[in-house]
Amino acid sequence: MKKHRLLTALAVVALIGLLGVFNLTFDSYKLRILNLCGIYIILGLSMNLINGFTGLFSLGHAGFMAVGAYVSALLTMSPELKDTVFYAVPIHPFVKAMSAPFPIALLLGGIAAGIVGGVIAAPILRLKDDYLAIATLGFSEIIRVVATNLQSITNGPLGLKGIDRVVNTGWSWGLAILTVYFIKKLMDGSYGKAILAIREDEIAAEAMGVNLFRHKMYSFIIGAFFAGIGGGLLAHMLGTIDPLMFRFILTFNILLIVVLGGIGSITGTVISACVVTSMMEVLRFLEGKMDFGFFQIQGIPGMRMVVFSALLMIVILWYPRGLMGTKEFNWDYILQRKYLNIFNKKKKKKTVSEEN
Amino acid sequence: MGSQVFLQHLANGISLGSLYALLAIGYTMVYGILRLINFAHGDIFMFGTYMAYYAITSFMLPWWLSFILAILLTVIFGVMVERSAYKPLRNSPRISVMISAIGASFLIENVAIVVFGGRPKTFPVPEMFAKVLSLGEVSIVSVTLYTPVITLLLLALLLYVVNKTKTGMAMRAVSKDYEAARLMGIDVNRIISFTFAMGSGLAAVGGIMWGMKYPTLLPLMGMMPGLKCFIAAVVGGIGDIRGAVLGGFILGLSEIMIIAFFPALTGYRDAIAFVLLIVILLVKPTGLMGQNLTEKV
């Protein structure tokens, strides 16, 4: 156990070192992708907590993100900036007055999303499976419609512009590492065991004394909180947000990450968040002009999403629980497989020869 | 509000409601049999509309032939979707099937963006449906009147098929108990395909009527109506065909009427369905005409 902890610490230090190197060598475009990877790790984990670990099929992520993004952005924007952005409809005086430094704004955004998640969860946790999916999707659409229409608070369809773009690799990956740590601790504890029990068999879990409603509720609130943090980070990375950003397609992207990685696997989500986010950029060539020397293909807009939805279909048809399933990264596995095996074999041989 | 304006809104509401009803039937039948939200249903509806569009504009076919062709193609398409996206997962966890349904929906939408193009197209409305009729002081486009009539005729046909024919009996058997139906010698896969065929056919009719009433075609046009019609099916009581029609009318009428009476709420139009859903799920989760099911352990 001690060895594992040491190895994990070393790995984290190595990761931070690697990120530091990336931070110095990457241009702004690549840094942006790197930051997006970090943010999508947070978003993927928060969805995996609700959908993968607790087994509640929620499609409300875009809504929670919208709450986090709007709350944190409105807190960090200066009153003068707000006046210029809200030129169509004057801003509500309270919204104009509120302000907070970025870390607190981010936290408050997450808390607001968590509260919204709790308020939504209270009535709809009575539902199951597909009803829950449709109801959460419905709430997320309602949040978007409200954001479009509540012009004095959200600036309606015009969205918010000129948000401080303070998110750097430290913020995105720092919070991503913290999220991984938090979710891991959560899943190792009694709470994690309880929600896994709920996923496997609700009735059996209830019979064993697990309070279904309370555990599901926590899962929803924590998931929504991290979604809100992710939304706030996204807002402070892009600099602009508008209601159209938070359509169902955003939830779909996160779902894609969760499903490809493994429904119920932290490791899988982390890997697939990085892979999917990078591939989204790499596959841009599909939409541009392709030159094969002897003939050219005109770029087809929308081709990337075809690839991704086809990928999702392929994975779900052949690996119904995602590529990693519920498996996790494990030091023992790596040590035994890769390196210790050699030692073990040698030892065995020695003992055999000694016996002879 | 004068009585003539009210009548106008009423006609629009009933017409929209019958379009919703046509789509909701497809959801309710599939859910009744497979316990699955066919997320791709809205996209099958979109497919039907585009097929009719291409048959009329590119192949210059007469409108009635185009419509028949579009319906047939959509039926084949719907069955294909079922065969490729749902059939392989028949024994998988429900969460996987649902993800597959969402994936199929997104795949169809994105392929449609690539193939049909992202720019809106204008549906060529045949003259017969574009005529403006004046009844007293109310003037109505004729498609508004035809839609409910066609919907009710199709409903009658469907109820006949489900309640009086052998295939219909098999459908009811499969939806009551999947395993027992299989043991009784019913070819379950054939029945499921038949259900998808009927649902897709109705979706195509709905799509064509939709195209004539709201003639802007977009690859994502099926998304919102799709979600709303599932809600209509839930409101009526999922699994019940008459319930789906009732839910469709309730949803269509309330969307038009709420906005007619409270113009300030126009921007919130798309939220009405979801509010209705959440209210009905809290008050009567089985829907207006649904039966109570007790959970088996």
Coordinates of C-alpha atoms in Angstrom, one line a residue, chain A residues 28-222:
Chain A
S28 CA -1.9 29.0 -27.7
Y29 CA -4.0 26.7 -29.9
K30 CA -2.5 23.5 -28.4
L31 CA -2.7 25.0 -24.9
R32 CA -6.4 25.6 -25.5
I33 CA -6.9 21.9 -26.4
L34 CA -4.9 20.9 -23.3
N35 CA -7.2 23.1 -21.1
L36 CA -10.3 21.6 -22.8
C37 CA -9.0 18.1 -21.9
G38 CA -8.8 19.1 -18.3
I39 CA -12.2 20.6 -18.3
Y40 CA -13.7 17.6 -20.0
I41 CA -12.1 15.3 -17.4
I42 CA -14.1 17.2 -14.7
L43 CA -17.3 17.1 -16.8
G44 CA -16.9 13.4 -17.7
L45 CA -16.2 12.4 -14.1
S46 CA -19.2 14.3 -12.9
M47 CA -21.5 12.6 -15.4
N48 CA -19.9 9.3 -14.7
L49 CA -20.7 9.7 -11.0
I50 CA -24.4 10.1 -11.7
N51 CA -24.8 7.8 -14.8
G52 CA -22.0 5.3 -14.3
F53 CA -21.6 4.8 -10.6
T54 CA -25.1 5.5 -9.4
G55 CA -26.8 4.2 -12.5
L56 CA -29.2 7.1 -12.9
F57 CA -29.4 8.0 -16.5
S58 CA -29.3 11.7 -16.3
L59 CA -29.1 14.0 -19.4
G60 CA -29.1 17.3 -17.6
H61 CA -25.5 18.1 -17.8
A62 CA -25.7 21.0 -20.2
G63 CA -28.2 22.7 -17.9
F64 CA -26.0 22.3 -14.8
M65 CA -23.0 23.6 -16.8
A66 CA -25.1 26.6 -17.9
V67 CA -25.9 27.5 -14.3
G68 CA -22.2 27.3 -13.3
A69 CA -21.0 29.2 -16.3
Y70 CA -23.5 32.0 -16.0
V71 CA -23.2 32.4 -12.2
S72 CA -19.4 32.5 -12.2
A73 CA -19.2 34.7 -15.3
L74 CA -21.6 37.2 -13.9
L75 CA -19.6 37.3 -10.7
T76 CA -16.2 38.0 -12.3
M77 CA -17.4 40.5 -14.9
S78 CA -16.9 44.1 -13.8
P79 CA -20.0 46.4 -13.5
E80 CA -18.7 48.6 -16.3
L81 CA -18.2 45.6 -18.6
K82 CA -21.7 44.4 -17.7
D83 CA -23.2 47.8 -18.8
T84 CA -21.6 47.6 -22.2
V85 CA -22.5 43.9 -22.7
F86 CA -26.1 44.4 -21.6
Y87 CA -26.9 47.0 -24.3
A88 CA -30.2 45.6 -25.4
V89 CA -32.0 45.2 -22.0
P90 CA -30.6 47.0 -18.9
I91 CA -29.1 44.7 -16.4
H92 CA -30.8 43.9 -13.1
P93 CA -29.2 46.1 -10.4
F94 CA -28.4 43.2 -8.1
V95 CA -26.7 41.2 -10.8
K96 CA -24.8 44.3 -11.8
A97 CA -23.5 44.8 -8.2
M98 CA -22.5 41.3 -7.5
S99 CA -18.8 40.4 -7.9
A100 CA -16.2 38.1 -6.7
P101 CA -12.7 37.0 -7.5
F102 CA -12.4 34.1 -9.9
P103 CA -11.8 31.2 -7.5
I104 CA -14.7 32.2 -5.3
A105 CA -16.9 32.9 -8.4
L106 CA -16.1 29.4 -9.7
L107 CA -16.9 27.8 -6.4
L108 CA -20.2 29.8 -6.1
G109 CA -21.0 28.7 -9.7
G110 CA -20.5 25.1 -8.7
I111 CA -22.6 25.6 -5.6
A112 CA -25.4 27.2 -7.6
A113 CA -25.4 24.3 -10.0
G114 CA -25.4 21.9 -7.1
I115 CA -28.4 23.6 -5.6
V116 CA -30.2 23.5 -8.9
G117 CA -29.3 19.8 -9.2
G118 CA -30.7 19.2 -5.8
V119 CA -33.9 21.1 -6.5
I120 CA -34.4 19.2 -9.7
A121 CA -33.5 15.8 -8.2
A122 CA -35.9 16.1 -5.3
P123 CA -39.1 15.6 -7.4
I124 CA -37.7 13.5 -10.3
L125 CA -35.7 10.9 -8.3
R126 CA -39.0 9.0 -8.0
L127 CA -38.6 8.2 -11.7
K128 CA -36.6 5.5 -13.3
D129 CA -34.5 4.9 -16.3
D130 CA -35.9 6.5 -19.4
Y131 CA -38.3 8.7 -17.6
L132 CA -35.5 10.1 -15.5
A133 CA -33.5 10.7 -18.7
I134 CA -36.3 12.6 -20.4
A135 CA -37.1 14.6 -17.3
T136 CA -33.5 15.7 -16.7
L137 CA -33.2 16.5 -20.4
G138 CA -36.4 18.5 -20.0
F139 CA -35.0 20.4 -17.1
S140 CA -31.8 21.2 -18.9
E141 CA -33.9 22.5 -21.8
I142 CA -36.0 24.6 -19.4
I143 CA -32.8 26.1 -18.0
R144 CA -31.7 27.0 -21.5
V145 CA -35.0 28.5 -22.4
V146 CA -35.0 30.6 -19.2
A147 CA -31.5 31.7 -19.9
T148 CA -32.6 32.8 -23.4
N149 CA -35.6 34.8 -22.1
L150 CA -34.4 36.3 -18.8
Q151 CA -32.7 39.1 -20.6
S152 CA -32.0 41.4 -17.6
I153 CA -30.0 38.7 -15.9
T154 CA -28.4 36.6 -18.7
N155 CA -28.5 39.0 -21.6
G156 CA -30.7 36.5 -23.4
P157 CA -29.6 35.2 -26.8
L158 CA -26.8 37.7 -27.0
G159 CA -24.9 35.9 -24.3
L160 CA -22.1 37.3 -22.1
K161 CA -18.9 38.6 -23.7
G162 CA -15.6 39.8 -22.5
I163 CA -15.3 37.4 -19.6
D164 CA -11.8 37.3 -18.2
R165 CA -10.0 34.4 -19.8
V166 CA -8.1 33.4 -16.7
V167 CA -8.2 29.7 -17.1
N168 CA -4.7 28.3 -17.7
T169 CA -3.3 24.8 -17.5
G170 CA -2.9 25.2 -13.7
W171 CA -6.5 25.8 -13.2
S172 CA -8.0 23.3 -15.6
W173 CA -5.6 20.4 -14.8
G174 CA -5.2 21.3 -11.2
L175 CA -9.0 21.1 -10.7
A176 CA -9.1 18.0 -12.9
I177 CA -6.6 16.2 -10.6
L178 CA -8.5 17.4 -7.5
T179 CA -11.7 16.0 -9.0
V180 CA -10.1 12.7 -9.8
Y181 CA -8.8 12.5 -6.2
F182 CA -12.2 13.5 -4.8
I183 CA -14.2 11.0 -6.8
K184 CA -11.7 8.3 -6.1
K185 CA -11.9 8.9 -2.3
L186 CA -15.7 9.1 -2.6
M187 CA -15.8 5.7 -4.4
D188 CA -13.5 4.1 -1.9
G189 CA -15.5 5.1 1.0
S190 CA -18.8 3.8 2.3
Y191 CA -20.7 6.3 0.2
G192 CA -19.2 4.8 -2.9
K193 CA -20.0 1.3 -1.9
A194 CA -23.6 2.3 -1.2
I195 CA -24.2 3.9 -4.6
L196 CA -22.5 1.0 -6.4
A197 CA -25.0 -1.2 -4.5
I198 CA -27.8 1.0 -5.7
R199 CA -26.6 0.7 -9.3
E200 CA -26.4 -3.1 -9.1
D201 CA -29.7 -3.8 -7.3
E202 CA -31.8 -1.0 -5.8
I203 CA -34.1 -3.3 -3.9
A204 CA -31.3 -5.3 -2.4
A205 CA -29.4 -2.1 -1.5
E206 CA -32.5 -0.8 0.3
A207 CA -32.9 -4.1 2.1
M208 CA -29.3 -3.7 3.3
G209 CA -30.2 -0.4 4.8
V210 CA -29.0 2.0 2.2
N211 CA -31.1 5.1 2.1
L212 CA -31.9 5.2 -1.6
F213 CA -33.2 8.8 -1.8
R214 CA -30.5 10.4 0.2
H215 CA -27.6 8.6 -1.7
K216 CA -29.1 9.4 -5.1
M217 CA -29.7 13.0 -4.0
Y218 CA -26.0 13.4 -2.9
S219 CA -24.9 11.8 -6.2
F220 CA -26.9 14.3 -8.1
I221 CA -25.8 17.3 -6.1
I222 CA -22.1 16.4 -6.3

